[in-house]
Short mmCIF file of C-alpha atoms in Angstrom, two decimals:
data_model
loop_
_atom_site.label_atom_id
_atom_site.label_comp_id
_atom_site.label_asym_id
_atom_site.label_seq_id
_atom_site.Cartn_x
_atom_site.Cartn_y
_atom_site.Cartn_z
CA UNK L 1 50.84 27.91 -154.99
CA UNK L 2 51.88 28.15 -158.32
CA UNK L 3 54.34 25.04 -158.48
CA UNK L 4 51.56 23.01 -157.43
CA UNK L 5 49.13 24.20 -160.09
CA UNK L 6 52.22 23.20 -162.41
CA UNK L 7 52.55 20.02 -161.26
CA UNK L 8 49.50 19.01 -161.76
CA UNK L 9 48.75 20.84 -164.84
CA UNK L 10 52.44 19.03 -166.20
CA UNK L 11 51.65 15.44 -164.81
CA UNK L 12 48.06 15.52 -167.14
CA UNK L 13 50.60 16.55 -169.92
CA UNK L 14 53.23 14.16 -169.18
CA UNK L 15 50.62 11.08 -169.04
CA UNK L 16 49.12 12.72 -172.68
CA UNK L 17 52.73 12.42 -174.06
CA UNK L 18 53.84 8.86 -172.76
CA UNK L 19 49.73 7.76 -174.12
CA UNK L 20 50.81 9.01 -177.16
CA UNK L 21 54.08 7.38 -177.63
CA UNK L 22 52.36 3.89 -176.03
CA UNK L 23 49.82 4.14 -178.76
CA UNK L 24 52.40 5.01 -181.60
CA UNK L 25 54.58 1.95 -180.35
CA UNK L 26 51.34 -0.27 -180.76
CA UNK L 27 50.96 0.83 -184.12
CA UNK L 28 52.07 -1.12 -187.23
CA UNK L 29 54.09 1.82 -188.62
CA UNK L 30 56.78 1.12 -186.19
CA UNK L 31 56.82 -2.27 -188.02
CA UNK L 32 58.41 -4.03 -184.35
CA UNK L 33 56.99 -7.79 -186.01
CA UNK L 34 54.22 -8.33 -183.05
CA UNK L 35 50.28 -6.88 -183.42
CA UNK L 36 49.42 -5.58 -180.16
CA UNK L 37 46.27 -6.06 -179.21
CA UNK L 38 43.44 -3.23 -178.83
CA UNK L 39 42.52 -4.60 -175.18
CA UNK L 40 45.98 -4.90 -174.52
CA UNK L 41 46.23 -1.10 -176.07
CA UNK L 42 43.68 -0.11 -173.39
CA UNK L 43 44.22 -1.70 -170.15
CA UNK L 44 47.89 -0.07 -170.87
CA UNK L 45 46.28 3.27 -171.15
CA UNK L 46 43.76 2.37 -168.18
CA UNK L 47 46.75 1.50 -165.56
CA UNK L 48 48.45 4.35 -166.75
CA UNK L 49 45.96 6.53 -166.33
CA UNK L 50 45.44 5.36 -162.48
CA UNK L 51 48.99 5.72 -161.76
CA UNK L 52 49.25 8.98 -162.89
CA UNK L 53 45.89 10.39 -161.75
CA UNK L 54 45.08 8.91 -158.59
CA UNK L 55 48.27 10.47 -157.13
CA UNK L 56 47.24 14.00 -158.65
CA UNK L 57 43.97 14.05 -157.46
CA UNK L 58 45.90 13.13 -153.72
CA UNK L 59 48.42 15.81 -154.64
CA UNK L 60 45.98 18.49 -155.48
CA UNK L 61 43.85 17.84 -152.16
CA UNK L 62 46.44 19.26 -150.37
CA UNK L 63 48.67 15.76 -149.70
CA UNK L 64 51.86 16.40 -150.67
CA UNK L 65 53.14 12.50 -150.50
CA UNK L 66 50.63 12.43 -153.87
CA UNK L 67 53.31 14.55 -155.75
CA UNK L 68 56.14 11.78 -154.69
CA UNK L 69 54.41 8.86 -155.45
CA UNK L 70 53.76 10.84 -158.80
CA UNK L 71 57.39 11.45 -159.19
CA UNK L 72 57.69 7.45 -158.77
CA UNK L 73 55.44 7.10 -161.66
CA UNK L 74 56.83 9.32 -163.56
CA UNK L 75 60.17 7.70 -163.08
CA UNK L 76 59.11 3.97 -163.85
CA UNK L 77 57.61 5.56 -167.15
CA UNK L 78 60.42 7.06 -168.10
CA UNK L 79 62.25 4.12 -167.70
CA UNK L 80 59.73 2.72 -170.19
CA UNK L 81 60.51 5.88 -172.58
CA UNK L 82 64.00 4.26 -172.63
CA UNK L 83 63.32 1.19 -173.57
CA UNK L 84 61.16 2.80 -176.60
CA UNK L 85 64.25 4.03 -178.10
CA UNK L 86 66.17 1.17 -177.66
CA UNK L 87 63.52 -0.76 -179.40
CA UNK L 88 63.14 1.74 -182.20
CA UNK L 89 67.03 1.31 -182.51
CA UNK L 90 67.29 -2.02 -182.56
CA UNK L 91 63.61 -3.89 -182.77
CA UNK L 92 61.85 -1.92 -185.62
CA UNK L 93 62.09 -2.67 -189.11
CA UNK L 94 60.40 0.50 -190.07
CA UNK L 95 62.60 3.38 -192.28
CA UNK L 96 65.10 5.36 -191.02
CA UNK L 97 62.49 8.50 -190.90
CA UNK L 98 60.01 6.66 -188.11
CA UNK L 99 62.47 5.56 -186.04
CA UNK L 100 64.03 9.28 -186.11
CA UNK L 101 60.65 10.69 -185.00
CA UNK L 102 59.80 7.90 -182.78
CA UNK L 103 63.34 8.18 -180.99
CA UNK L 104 62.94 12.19 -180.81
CA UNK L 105 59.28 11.68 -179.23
CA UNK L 106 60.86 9.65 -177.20
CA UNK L 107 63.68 11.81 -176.25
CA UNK L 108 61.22 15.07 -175.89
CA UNK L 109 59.08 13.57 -173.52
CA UNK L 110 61.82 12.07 -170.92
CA UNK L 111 62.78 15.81 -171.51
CA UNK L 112 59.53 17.23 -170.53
CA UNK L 113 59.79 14.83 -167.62
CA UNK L 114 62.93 15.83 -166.33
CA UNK L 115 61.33 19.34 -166.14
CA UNK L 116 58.81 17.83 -163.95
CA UNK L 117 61.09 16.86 -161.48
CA UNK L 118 63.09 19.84 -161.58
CA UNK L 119 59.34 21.56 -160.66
CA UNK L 120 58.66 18.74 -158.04
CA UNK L 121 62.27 19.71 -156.73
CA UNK L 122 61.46 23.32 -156.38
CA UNK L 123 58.00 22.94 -155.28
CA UNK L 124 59.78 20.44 -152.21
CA UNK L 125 62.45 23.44 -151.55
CA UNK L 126 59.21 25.80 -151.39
CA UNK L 127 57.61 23.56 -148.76
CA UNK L 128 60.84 23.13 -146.80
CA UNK L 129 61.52 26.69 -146.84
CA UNK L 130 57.84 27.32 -145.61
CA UNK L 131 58.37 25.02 -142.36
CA UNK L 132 61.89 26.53 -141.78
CA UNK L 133 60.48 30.05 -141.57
CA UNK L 134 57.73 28.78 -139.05
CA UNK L 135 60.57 27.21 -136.84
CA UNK L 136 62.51 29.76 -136.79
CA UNK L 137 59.77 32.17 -135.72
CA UNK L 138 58.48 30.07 -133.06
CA UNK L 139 62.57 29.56 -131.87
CA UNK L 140 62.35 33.62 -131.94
CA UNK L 141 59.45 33.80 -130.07
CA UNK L 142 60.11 31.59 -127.40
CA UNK L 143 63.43 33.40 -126.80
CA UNK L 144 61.77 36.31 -126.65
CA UNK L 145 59.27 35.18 -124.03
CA UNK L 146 62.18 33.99 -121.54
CA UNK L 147 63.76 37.23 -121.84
#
């Protein structure tokens, strides 16, 4: 199916954005008054990258409960986006222009998540839609076969 190919295709993407905006909130450019550590900097990116790929992997075997414990990832994360633009609001000392970009990267990628979901959504309708038809035919069928 298409929807799934999208999925997964949009999951890789929307780990690459939220690795990006992790490692630019590490950065000293943000100026938030704490160095982050480069191990800290990587198990960060390591976990993430389980979270999000272990369910796609699941997902794209053909196990549909990978692409909702996906969507739970991609939730929690977003959560996290949140809290990155609260923090450039009220935790960074940096100028006026960072914070802008950092609060717009933050903004575009809860953004590109919420089209995620709206594909997860659809892709669940599909799949619902799918089993319908098969009950209904088999409902047909057997009322055909007592006639």
């Amino acid at each position: 199916m298409m929807l799934k190919k999208q999925l997964v295709s949009l999951g890789i993407v929307s780990w690459v954005l939220f690795s990006v905006v992790n490692l630019l909130m590490s950065s000293k450019f943000v100026k938030l008054g704490q160095q982050v550590t480069t191990s800290d900097i990587m198990k960060s990116l390591i976990i993430s990258a389980v979270l999000y790929f272990v369910p796609i992997v699941i997902g794209a075997m053909g196990h549909n409960a990978g692409y909702y414990v996906l969507a739970l990832v991609i939730i929690i994360y977003s959560v996290g986006l949140i809290n990155v633009i609260l923090t450039m609001f009220y935790g960074s000392s940096a100028n006026m222009t960072i914070k802008a970009l950092m609060i717009f990267a933050g903004i575009a990628v809860l953004v590109f998540n919420g089209y995620w979901m709206i594909l997860a959504f659809r892709y669940r309708h599909s799949l619902d839609n799918v089993r319908d038809e098969k009950k209904y035919q088999e409902l047909k069928r057997q009322q055909e076969q007592q006639k």
